[in-house]
């Protein structure tokens, strides 16, 4: 089973949030979207993979159907949804969503209910923010000492920094390889939720967050006695950034 279907099942059981499902879709590289959408909006003129569900499209043109992989698409065989291209990246699809064109996205039409999902146009902005988060995290995962995504870090609109509720100062933690405390920062609300899920209720109550854009966050961190910032602790892809990079991130070098 692909990771998006696993997320859909977990969401149906109330184990994860809708936002976590949106992230799973954004992280996928195995999605199937209508051929015309893929060609016009994603520039995919020749599909690496294709599934033809019907020879013509008979449906609401303002509803975009997506499938989480080829098997999910095949479960809709016979529905008048036309031809689909794959395997496509979720971040690219989310970037292309436009409420002037679509009112809704349906995920896995034709599958069992717990494997389906929908997004109305009011959620398109969230989808695009999550796509931006995922692109940043993927860049950080590929980063080396010589290739830090300074501009992406600076331009990220929604970092969450953990703060002490009593003082408003950044909360901090020890990180291997750093000779002092590191600020605790999250790239998105769902990463914060995932990280604190391992804490008990009393520990959760002792943590607050402030949301800041990257340029402001890394400029202000220079005013505190921290040796770095750890991004998304206790989550996949945790990254620690030393404090000497803060000024360069704030400048987007």
XYZ file of N, CA and C in Angstrom:
759
model
N 0.844 -1.195 0.000
C 0.000 0.000 0.000
C 0.883 1.249 0.000
N 0.512 2.226 -0.803
C 1.329 3.426 -0.901
C 1.146 4.323 0.331
N 2.094 5.233 0.587
C 2.038 6.059 1.808
C 0.801 6.951 1.902
N 0.274 7.391 0.760
C -0.925 8.239 0.823
C -2.123 7.413 1.271
N -2.279 6.211 0.731
C -3.389 5.353 1.167
C -3.249 4.999 2.648
N -2.028 4.787 3.105
C -1.813 4.529 4.529
C -2.256 5.725 5.357
N -1.959 6.935 4.873
C -2.390 8.144 5.583
C -3.906 8.282 5.561
N -4.523 7.946 4.448
C -5.984 8.026 4.353
C -6.643 7.068 5.343
N -6.118 5.855 5.453
C -6.670 4.901 6.412
C -6.485 5.401 7.839
N -5.303 5.946 8.132
C -5.052 6.473 9.479
C -5.984 7.635 9.793
N -6.236 8.486 8.806
C -7.159 9.611 9.004
C -8.579 9.110 9.252
N -8.977 8.074 8.515
C -10.333 7.531 8.691
C -10.526 6.951 10.080
N -9.409 6.536 10.723
C -9.474 6.008 12.084
C -9.277 7.102 13.132
N -9.109 8.343 12.691
C -8.922 9.448 13.613
C -7.533 9.536 14.206
N -6.563 8.869 13.575
C -5.204 8.828 14.120
C -4.352 10.012 13.681
N -4.656 10.586 12.537
C -3.934 11.751 12.047
C -4.938 12.772 11.520
N -4.468 13.998 11.320
C -5.341 15.088 10.880
C -5.444 15.131 9.356
N -6.419 15.916 8.886
C -6.543 16.139 7.449
C -5.276 16.771 6.879
N -4.649 17.652 7.664
C -3.429 18.306 7.194
C -2.323 17.284 6.953
N -2.261 16.260 7.794
C -1.256 15.210 7.594
C -1.514 14.457 6.294
N -2.779 14.300 5.922
C -3.101 13.668 4.641
C -2.651 14.568 3.488
N -2.915 15.865 3.625
C -2.473 16.811 2.591
C -0.955 16.730 2.428
N -0.239 16.619 3.534
C 1.227 16.476 3.454
C 1.599 15.192 2.714
N 0.943 14.091 3.031
C 1.263 12.824 2.370
C 1.046 12.926 0.865
N -0.015 13.617 0.466
C -0.263 13.810 -0.963
C 0.840 14.669 -1.575
N 1.219 15.736 -0.877
C 2.267 16.625 -1.384
C 3.594 15.893 -1.527
N 3.888 14.977 -0.619
C 5.164 14.256 -0.641
C 5.203 13.148 -1.688
N 4.059 12.770 -2.215
C 4.002 11.643 -3.151
C 4.564 12.018 -4.517
N 5.151 11.025 -5.158
C 5.574 11.180 -6.544
C 4.907 10.188 -7.450
N 3.803 9.593 -6.978
C 3.139 8.514 -7.718
C 1.683 8.826 -8.064
N 1.320 10.103 -8.074
C -0.074 10.468 -8.297
C -0.448 10.408 -9.775
N -1.734 10.198 -10.002
C -2.293 10.222 -11.357
C -3.316 11.346 -11.440
N -3.180 12.176 -12.474
C -4.088 13.300 -12.704
C -4.575 13.250 -14.145
N -5.689 13.906 -14.454
C -6.180 13.886 -15.831
C -5.119 14.338 -16.832
N -5.054 13.662 -17.979
C -4.031 13.966 -18.975
C -4.066 15.424 -19.412
N -5.258 15.965 -19.615
C -5.353 17.350 -20.082
C -4.815 18.306 -19.022
N -5.114 18.049 -17.758
C -4.581 18.872 -16.668
C -3.064 18.751 -16.617
N -2.552 17.521 -16.724
C -1.110 17.302 -16.656
C -0.401 18.026 -17.795
N -1.007 18.014 -18.972
C -0.382 18.678 -20.121
C -0.465 20.197 -20.004
N -1.653 20.699 -19.670
C -1.862 22.145 -19.672
C -1.254 22.834 -18.462
N -1.333 22.199 -17.291
C -0.926 22.864 -16.060
C 0.437 22.423 -15.552
N 0.871 21.208 -15.911
C 2.153 20.691 -15.419
C 3.195 20.560 -16.520
N 2.790 20.782 -17.756
C 3.727 20.677 -18.864
C 4.118 19.257 -19.213
N 3.287 18.281 -18.812
C 3.583 16.874 -19.109
C 2.939 16.527 -20.455
N 3.735 16.642 -21.506
C 3.210 16.381 -22.858
C 3.181 14.897 -23.175
N 4.159 14.167 -22.649
C 4.218 12.722 -22.862
C 4.296 12.063 -21.485
N 3.261 11.320 -21.125
C 3.200 10.704 -19.804
C 4.088 9.476 -19.730
N 4.830 9.356 -18.622
C 5.612 8.136 -18.400
C 4.693 6.938 -18.195
N 3.562 7.191 -17.541
C 2.586 6.143 -17.269
C 1.200 6.715 -17.555
N 0.288 5.869 -17.963
C -1.062 6.337 -18.278
C -2.080 5.260 -17.941
N -3.258 5.706 -17.573
C -4.400 4.826 -17.343
C -5.594 5.460 -18.047
N -6.263 4.705 -18.896
C -7.458 5.196 -19.587
C -8.671 4.543 -18.940
N -9.432 5.345 -18.238
C -10.624 4.841 -17.556
C -11.834 4.833 -18.471
N -11.867 5.747 -19.409
C -12.969 5.805 -20.373
C -12.480 6.588 -21.582
N -13.154 6.427 -22.701
C -12.730 7.111 -23.923
C -13.207 8.546 -23.972
N -14.088 8.927 -23.081
C -14.534 10.315 -23.003
C -14.783 10.692 -21.556
N -14.731 12.006 -21.302
C -14.973 12.518 -19.956
C -16.409 13.000 -19.860
N -17.141 12.440 -18.902
C -18.505 12.894 -18.633
C -18.579 13.183 -17.129
N -18.465 14.396 -16.760
C -18.462 14.745 -15.348
C -18.413 16.247 -15.179
N -18.188 16.683 -13.965
C -18.126 18.106 -13.648
C -16.720 18.609 -13.979
N -16.569 19.513 -14.917
C -15.231 19.989 -15.277
C -14.562 20.798 -14.167
N -15.326 21.188 -13.158
C -14.744 21.958 -12.062
C -14.336 21.065 -10.888
N -14.387 19.759 -11.085
C -13.898 18.798 -10.094
C -12.679 18.092 -10.676
N -11.553 18.199 -9.977
C -10.321 17.550 -10.405
C -10.192 16.220 -9.670
N -10.132 15.132 -10.419
C -9.955 13.817 -9.823
C -8.472 13.465 -9.788
N -8.032 12.940 -8.644
C -6.664 12.469 -8.474
C -6.685 11.051 -7.942
N -5.659 10.288 -8.309
C -5.495 8.942 -7.772
C -4.124 8.820 -7.136
N -4.069 8.054 -6.055
C -2.836 7.983 -5.269
C -1.783 7.068 -5.886
N -2.168 6.213 -6.798
C -1.227 5.421 -7.585
C -2.001 4.718 -8.694
N -1.312 3.909 -9.466
C -1.951 3.230 -10.600
C -3.072 2.303 -10.125
N -2.847 1.573 -9.045
C -3.873 0.649 -8.557
C -5.139 1.393 -8.169
N -4.972 2.563 -7.537
C -6.144 3.356 -7.162
C -6.898 3.805 -8.404
N -6.154 4.179 -9.452
C -6.811 4.576 -10.696
C -7.577 3.409 -11.307
N -6.973 2.236 -11.285
C -7.627 1.076 -11.884
C -8.902 0.689 -11.142
N -8.979 1.030 -9.854
C -10.212 0.743 -9.107
C -11.391 1.560 -9.631
N -11.105 2.608 -10.403
C -12.172 3.449 -10.966
C -12.456 3.107 -12.420
N -11.931 1.968 -12.908
C -12.143 1.580 -14.297
C -13.635 1.549 -14.632
N -13.979 2.177 -15.746
C -15.376 2.224 -16.181
C -16.052 3.528 -15.838
N -15.528 4.270 -14.871
C -16.103 5.584 -14.585
C -15.731 6.540 -15.715
N -16.645 7.433 -16.093
C -16.407 8.304 -17.267
C -15.501 9.485 -16.934
N -14.275 9.172 -16.528
C -13.352 10.215 -16.081
C -12.240 10.488 -17.082
N -12.174 9.728 -18.169
C -11.191 9.990 -19.196
C -9.856 9.320 -18.940
N -8.785 9.943 -19.435
C -7.439 9.376 -19.361
C -6.595 10.129 -18.339
N -5.696 9.393 -17.686
C -4.890 9.958 -16.603
C -3.411 9.719 -16.848
N -2.612 10.715 -16.455
C -1.152 10.627 -16.541
C -0.558 10.384 -15.168
N 0.541 9.637 -15.132
C 1.284 9.408 -13.901
C 2.734 9.142 -14.270
N 3.639 8.996 -13.372
C 3.431 9.252 -11.958
C 3.871 10.705 -11.688
N 2.988 11.463 -11.064
C 3.186 12.901 -10.905
C 3.443 13.252 -9.453
N 4.088 14.396 -9.252
C 4.430 14.838 -7.898
C 3.313 15.680 -7.305
N 3.011 15.415 -6.048
C 1.968 16.165 -5.368
C 2.263 17.647 -5.279
N 3.535 17.999 -5.045
C 3.866 19.425 -4.925
C 3.557 20.160 -6.220
N 3.798 19.524 -7.352
C 3.514 20.174 -8.632
C 2.013 20.342 -8.846
N 1.248 19.323 -8.490
C -0.209 19.401 -8.635
C -0.764 20.495 -7.719
N -0.310 20.539 -6.469
C -0.809 21.552 -5.541
C -0.461 22.956 -6.008
N 0.738 23.127 -6.539
C 1.126 24.447 -7.043
C 0.213 24.909 -8.172
N -0.351 23.956 -8.918
C -1.161 24.282 -10.089
C -2.645 24.465 -9.772
N -3.057 24.208 -8.544
C -4.477 24.345 -8.201
C -4.895 25.805 -8.272
N -6.047 26.045 -8.882
C -6.546 27.412 -9.071
C -8.055 27.389 -8.861
N -8.526 28.190 -7.900
C -9.970 28.177 -7.632
C -10.770 28.841 -8.748
N -10.105 29.486 -9.692
C -10.811 29.987 -10.862
C -11.148 28.852 -11.824
N -10.440 27.736 -11.669
C -10.634 26.591 -12.559
C -11.373 25.445 -11.897
N -11.120 25.234 -10.590
C -11.699 24.090 -9.893
C -12.361 24.513 -8.588
N -13.446 23.803 -8.271
C -14.126 23.988 -6.988
C -13.734 22.922 -5.979
N -13.168 21.822 -6.470
C -12.975 20.673 -5.589
C -11.958 19.716 -6.202
N -11.241 19.027 -5.318
C -10.372 17.918 -5.725
C -10.905 16.652 -5.064
N -11.158 15.631 -5.854
C -11.587 14.330 -5.339
C -10.415 13.347 -5.456
N -10.075 12.728 -4.348
C -8.969 11.771 -4.317
C -9.537 10.356 -4.272
N -9.126 9.544 -5.226
C -9.502 8.131 -5.320
C -11.003 7.884 -5.472
N -11.667 8.602 -6.383
C -13.063 8.223 -6.649
C -13.109 6.776 -7.133
N -14.099 6.046 -6.651
C -14.212 4.634 -7.010
C -13.595 3.683 -6.013
N -12.857 4.219 -5.024
C -12.273 3.370 -3.980
C -13.211 3.290 -2.787
N -12.908 2.372 -1.871
C -13.673 2.302 -0.632
C -13.605 3.645 0.085
N -14.626 3.942 0.853
C -14.766 5.278 1.439
C -13.537 5.697 2.248
N -12.953 4.772 3.010
C -11.830 5.137 3.867
C -10.564 5.449 3.073
N -10.580 5.161 1.781
C -9.439 5.476 0.925
C -9.709 6.684 0.028
N -10.789 7.405 0.327
C -11.120 8.600 -0.453
C -10.914 9.848 0.397
N -10.842 10.988 -0.290
C -10.568 12.261 0.377
C -11.006 13.351 -0.583
N -11.352 14.510 -0.047
C -11.648 15.623 -0.951
C -11.135 16.923 -0.350
N -10.880 17.862 -1.222
C -10.444 19.204 -0.842
C -11.303 20.194 -1.607
N -11.961 21.111 -0.906
C -12.674 22.153 -1.640
C -11.723 23.316 -1.909
N -12.173 24.257 -2.712
C -11.279 25.325 -3.158
C -10.770 26.177 -2.001
N -11.496 26.198 -0.890
C -11.032 26.944 0.276
C -9.764 26.376 0.873
N -9.444 25.127 0.542
C -8.236 24.484 1.072
C -7.057 24.576 0.111
N -7.257 25.166 -1.077
C -6.165 25.206 -2.056
C -4.978 25.997 -1.519
N -5.250 27.067 -0.787
C -4.140 27.861 -0.227
C -3.318 27.011 0.738
N -4.004 26.211 1.566
C -3.299 25.305 2.475
C -2.454 24.317 1.679
N -3.016 23.769 0.620
C -2.272 22.809 -0.203
C -0.985 23.431 -0.722
N -1.057 24.674 -1.158
C 0.123 25.330 -1.714
C 1.140 25.660 -0.633
N 0.671 25.987 0.580
C 1.598 26.199 1.689
C 2.306 24.893 2.059
N 1.540 23.806 2.105
C 2.145 22.507 2.419
C 3.149 22.115 1.337
N 2.816 22.391 0.080
C 3.765 22.107 -0.999
C 5.057 22.891 -0.804
N 4.937 24.153 -0.367
C 6.128 24.957 -0.114
C 6.950 24.361 1.028
N 6.263 23.903 2.085
C 6.956 23.256 3.205
C 7.700 22.015 2.737
N 7.031 21.189 1.964
C 7.635 19.936 1.502
C 8.843 20.223 0.610
N 8.737 21.216 -0.267
C 9.881 21.574 -1.104
C 11.061 22.026 -0.243
N 10.779 22.822 0.785
C 11.846 23.273 1.683
C 12.487 22.085 2.384
N 11.673 21.190 2.926
C 12.216 20.030 3.636
C 13.026 19.134 2.709
N 12.584 18.988 1.479
C 13.336 18.179 0.519
C 14.674 18.843 0.186
N 14.672 20.166 0.091
C 15.923 20.884 -0.157
C 16.876 20.731 1.022
N 16.345 20.811 2.236
C 17.181 20.635 3.422
C 17.750 19.223 3.483
N 16.961 18.238 3.069
C 17.442 16.855 3.089
C 18.586 16.653 2.104
N 18.597 17.438 1.037
C 19.661 17.326 0.035
C 20.832 18.251 0.342
N 20.684 19.128 1.326
C 21.666 20.186 1.562
C 22.995 19.623 2.044
N 24.036 20.356 1.740
C 25.370 20.071 2.259
C 25.912 21.372 2.827
N 27.100 21.327 3.402
C 27.701 22.542 3.952
C 27.879 23.616 2.888
N 28.024 23.200 1.655
C 28.238 24.160 0.571
C 26.945 24.584 -0.109
N 25.860 23.891 0.158
C 24.602 24.171 -0.539
C 23.439 24.190 0.445
N 23.325 25.277 1.177
C 22.202 25.479 2.096
C 21.132 26.272 1.364
N 19.848 25.886 1.446
C 18.797 26.638 0.733
C 18.430 27.934 1.475
N 19.362 28.888 1.475
C 19.176 30.120 2.237
C 17.895 30.856 1.849
N 17.675 31.022 0.551
C 16.518 31.792 0.110
C 15.203 31.103 0.484
N 15.149 29.777 0.369
C 13.926 29.061 0.747
C 13.650 29.205 2.235
N 14.682 29.129 3.058
C 14.508 29.316 4.499
C 14.036 30.728 4.798
N 14.642 31.708 4.163
C 14.234 33.104 4.384
C 12.788 33.341 3.967
N 12.380 32.762 2.849
C 11.077 33.063 2.265
C 9.949 32.207 2.809
N 10.266 31.222 3.640
C 9.196 30.386 4.190
C 8.306 31.252 5.082
N 6.984 31.254 4.833
C 6.118 32.210 5.536
C 5.662 31.782 6.919
N 5.874 30.522 7.306
C 5.214 30.055 8.521
C 6.002 29.110 9.384
N 7.200 29.501 9.836
C 7.886 28.703 10.846
C 7.173 28.856 12.192
N 7.144 27.780 12.959
C 6.656 27.829 14.335
C 7.851 27.637 15.256
N 8.122 28.636 16.104
C 9.203 28.506 17.070
C 8.607 28.239 18.440
N 9.139 27.236 19.127
C 8.674 26.915 20.479
C 9.210 27.968 21.442
N 8.319 28.459 22.329
C 8.716 29.486 23.288
C 8.278 29.089 24.690
N 8.958 29.658 25.670
C 8.565 29.499 27.072
C 7.366 30.400 27.331
N 6.199 29.845 27.707
C 5.005 30.680 27.886
C 5.182 31.768 28.938
N 6.029 31.524 29.922
C 6.196 32.500 31.014
C 7.054 33.685 30.602
N 8.084 33.432 29.794
C 9.034 34.491 29.458
C 8.948 34.957 28.007
N 8.401 34.127 27.141
C 8.361 34.462 25.720
C 9.670 34.211 25.015
N 10.691 33.748 25.748
C 11.989 33.441 25.141
C 11.914 32.101 24.421
N 12.776 31.903 23.427
C 12.747 30.619 22.715
C 13.018 29.439 23.660
N 12.208 28.394 23.522
C 12.527 27.139 24.204
C 13.732 26.527 23.506
N 14.505 25.744 24.226
C 15.732 25.203 23.635
C 15.956 23.774 24.076
N 16.850 23.115 23.373
C 17.193 21.737 23.677
C 18.645 21.497 23.304
N 19.233 20.470 23.885
C 20.602 20.088 23.535
C 20.590 19.281 22.239
N 21.600 19.482 21.412
C 21.731 18.772 20.143
C 23.171 18.291 20.031
N 23.342 17.037 19.687
C 24.689 16.478 19.528
C 25.500 17.307 18.534
N 26.726 17.643 18.927
C 27.607 18.400 18.060
C 27.561 19.895 18.265
N 26.642 20.377 19.101
C 26.536 21.811 19.383
C 26.972 22.053 20.826
N 27.720 23.128 21.053
C 28.269 23.380 22.386
C 27.369 24.272 23.245
N 26.091 24.247 22.957
C 25.127 25.007 23.738
C 23.727 24.710 23.250
N 22.718 25.367 23.846
C 21.318 25.062 23.504
C 20.959 25.500 22.092
N 19.995 24.791 21.512
C 19.462 25.118 20.184
C 17.978 25.447 20.289
N 17.562 26.473 19.580
C 16.142 26.806 19.506
C 15.388 25.681 18.804
N 14.116 25.530 19.156
C 13.284 24.464 18.612
C 12.303 25.095 17.616
N 12.389 24.670 16.367
C 11.618 25.293 15.288
C 10.940 24.206 14.458
N 9.737 24.515 13.986
C 8.987 23.579 13.151
C 8.633 24.249 11.833
N 8.656 23.471 10.770
C 8.353 24.018 9.452
C 6.855 24.154 9.207
N 6.026 23.461 9.997
C 4.581 23.486 9.770
C 3.843 23.007 11.022
N 2.558 23.347 11.150
C 1.797 22.907 12.319
C 1.745 21.396 12.487
N 1.661 20.642 11.380
C 1.562 19.188 11.529
C 2.864 18.588 12.043
N 4.017 19.234 11.716
C 5.276 18.754 12.274
C 5.337 19.046 13.777
N 4.800 20.178 14.196
C 4.721 20.471 15.627
C 3.837 19.445 16.324
N 2.678 19.150 15.735
C 1.758 18.173 16.332
C 2.415 16.805 16.444
N 3.131 16.402 15.404
C 3.797 15.100 15.420
C 4.860 15.061 16.506
N 5.613 16.134 16.646
C 6.698 16.159 17.627
C 6.172 16.087 19.057
N 5.127 16.856 19.356
C 4.647 16.890 20.752
C 3.740 15.709 21.074
N 3.393 14.894 20.077
C 2.532 13.739 20.347
C 3.212 12.739 21.271
N 4.533 12.824 21.357
C 5.275 11.910 22.230
C 5.326 12.410 23.674
N 4.793 13.620 23.943
C 4.837 14.199 25.274
C 3.541 13.924 26.016
N 3.613 13.977 27.337
C 2.383 13.836 28.109
C 1.670 15.187 28.165
N 0.466 15.192 28.735
C -0.378 16.388 28.727
C 0.285 17.559 29.448
N 0.940 17.295 30.566
C 1.592 18.367 31.318
C 2.738 18.983 30.521
N 3.508 18.132 29.845
C 4.620 18.644 29.042
C 4.110 19.467 27.862
N 3.011 19.037 27.260
C 2.450 19.789 26.140
C 1.985 21.164 26.581
N 1.426 21.237 27.776
C 0.922 22.517 28.277
C 2.040 23.519 28.505
N 3.258 23.023 28.651
C 4.389 23.907 28.926
C 5.034 24.442 27.646
N 4.476 24.114 26.503
C 5.040 24.551 25.231
C 4.034 25.414 24.480
N 4.473 26.584 24.064
C 3.696 27.444 23.183
C 4.511 27.688 21.926
N 3.863 28.159 20.897
C 4.587 28.474 19.666
C 4.212 29.874 19.181
N 5.129 30.471 18.475
C 4.906 31.732 17.774
C 5.226 31.485 16.307
N 4.371 31.967 15.417
C 4.575 31.771 13.990
C 5.261 32.999 13.395
N 6.348 32.754 12.678
C 7.126 33.838 12.090
C 7.586 33.454 10.685
N 7.691 34.430 9.792
C 8.324 34.146 8.500
C 9.821 33.955 8.689
N 10.438 33.284 7.757
C 11.842 32.929 7.909
C 12.767 34.102 8.115
N 12.579 35.179 7.359
C 13.503 36.314 7.486
C 13.445 36.917 8.874
N 12.247 36.974 9.472
C 12.100 37.528 10.817
C 12.624 36.562 11.868
N 12.306 35.286 11.715
C 12.746 34.287 12.684
C 14.256 34.292 12.830
N 14.961 34.183 11.712
C 16.412 34.038 11.804
C 17.109 35.355 12.129
N 16.454 36.476 11.844
C 16.999 37.751 12.307
C 16.874 37.865 13.821
N 15.714 37.468 14.372
C 15.495 37.593 15.813
C 16.294 36.559 16.612
N 16.513 35.392 16.054
C 17.279 34.381 16.776
C 18.702 34.839 17.083
N 19.199 35.786 16.299
C 20.546 36.297 16.539
C 20.638 37.083 17.846
N 19.491 37.454 18.418
C 19.468 38.221 19.659
C 19.416 37.340 20.903
N 19.392 36.021 20.716
C 19.276 35.108 21.849
C 20.522 34.223 21.942
N 20.764 33.744 23.144
C 21.954 32.941 23.399
C 21.682 31.485 23.033
N 21.588 31.226 21.742
C 21.433 29.862 21.250
C 22.545 29.593 20.245
N 22.956 28.352 20.167
C 24.050 27.964 19.280
C 23.564 27.429 17.942
N 22.257 27.337 17.812
C 21.706 26.842 16.565
C 20.206 26.722 16.668
N 19.614 26.148 15.642
C 18.180 25.872 15.623
C 17.983 24.461 15.103
N 17.182 23.683 15.802
C 16.871 22.337 15.341
C 15.472 22.366 14.745
N 15.374 21.965 13.489
C 14.110 21.994 12.765
C 13.447 20.620 12.833
N 12.190 20.624 13.263
C 11.353 19.417 13.307
C 11.961 18.291 14.138
N 12.298 18.562 15.411
C 12.832 17.482 16.246
C 11.818 16.354 16.413
N 12.324 15.126 16.478
C 11.513 13.916 16.637
C 10.550 13.690 15.471
N 10.917 14.228 14.302
C 10.139 14.041 13.080
C 11.070 13.516 11.992
N 10.524 12.952 10.937
C 11.391 12.575 9.813
C 12.125 13.796 9.272
N 13.400 13.621 8.954
C 14.159 14.700 8.330
C 14.565 15.824 9.258
N 14.778 15.537 10.553
C 15.240 16.570 11.481
C 16.569 17.157 11.004
N 16.680 18.488 11.070
C 17.891 19.183 10.625
C 18.279 20.201 11.689
N 19.581 20.317 11.964
C 20.081 21.330 12.892
C 20.930 22.336 12.119
N 20.669 23.627 12.334
C 21.386 24.697 11.653
C 22.198 25.482 12.676
N 23.513 25.620 12.499
C 24.331 26.379 13.446
C 24.019 27.873 13.386
N 24.223 28.558 14.506
C 23.840 29.966 14.611
C 24.627 30.867 13.670
N 25.838 30.479 13.251
C 26.592 31.356 12.355
C 25.936 31.481 10.981
N 24.938 30.602 10.706
C 24.214 30.706 9.441
C 23.002 31.634 9.521
N 22.611 32.043 10.731
C 21.368 32.800 10.890
C 21.364 34.086 10.048
N 22.463 34.835 10.067
C 22.504 36.090 9.332
C 22.414 35.846 7.830
N 23.030 34.772 7.373
C 22.985 34.449 5.948
C 21.587 34.009 5.523
N 20.908 33.262 6.429
C 19.522 32.864 6.111
C 18.626 34.094 6.057
N 18.753 34.981 7.041
C 17.913 36.189 7.072
C 18.127 37.036 5.819
N 19.339 37.001 5.279
C 19.646 37.756 4.067
C 19.300 36.979 2.802
N 19.052 35.675 2.946
C 18.722 34.847 1.779
C 19.885 34.638 0.838
N 21.085 34.559 1.400
C 22.286 34.413 0.559
C 22.263 33.083 -0.217
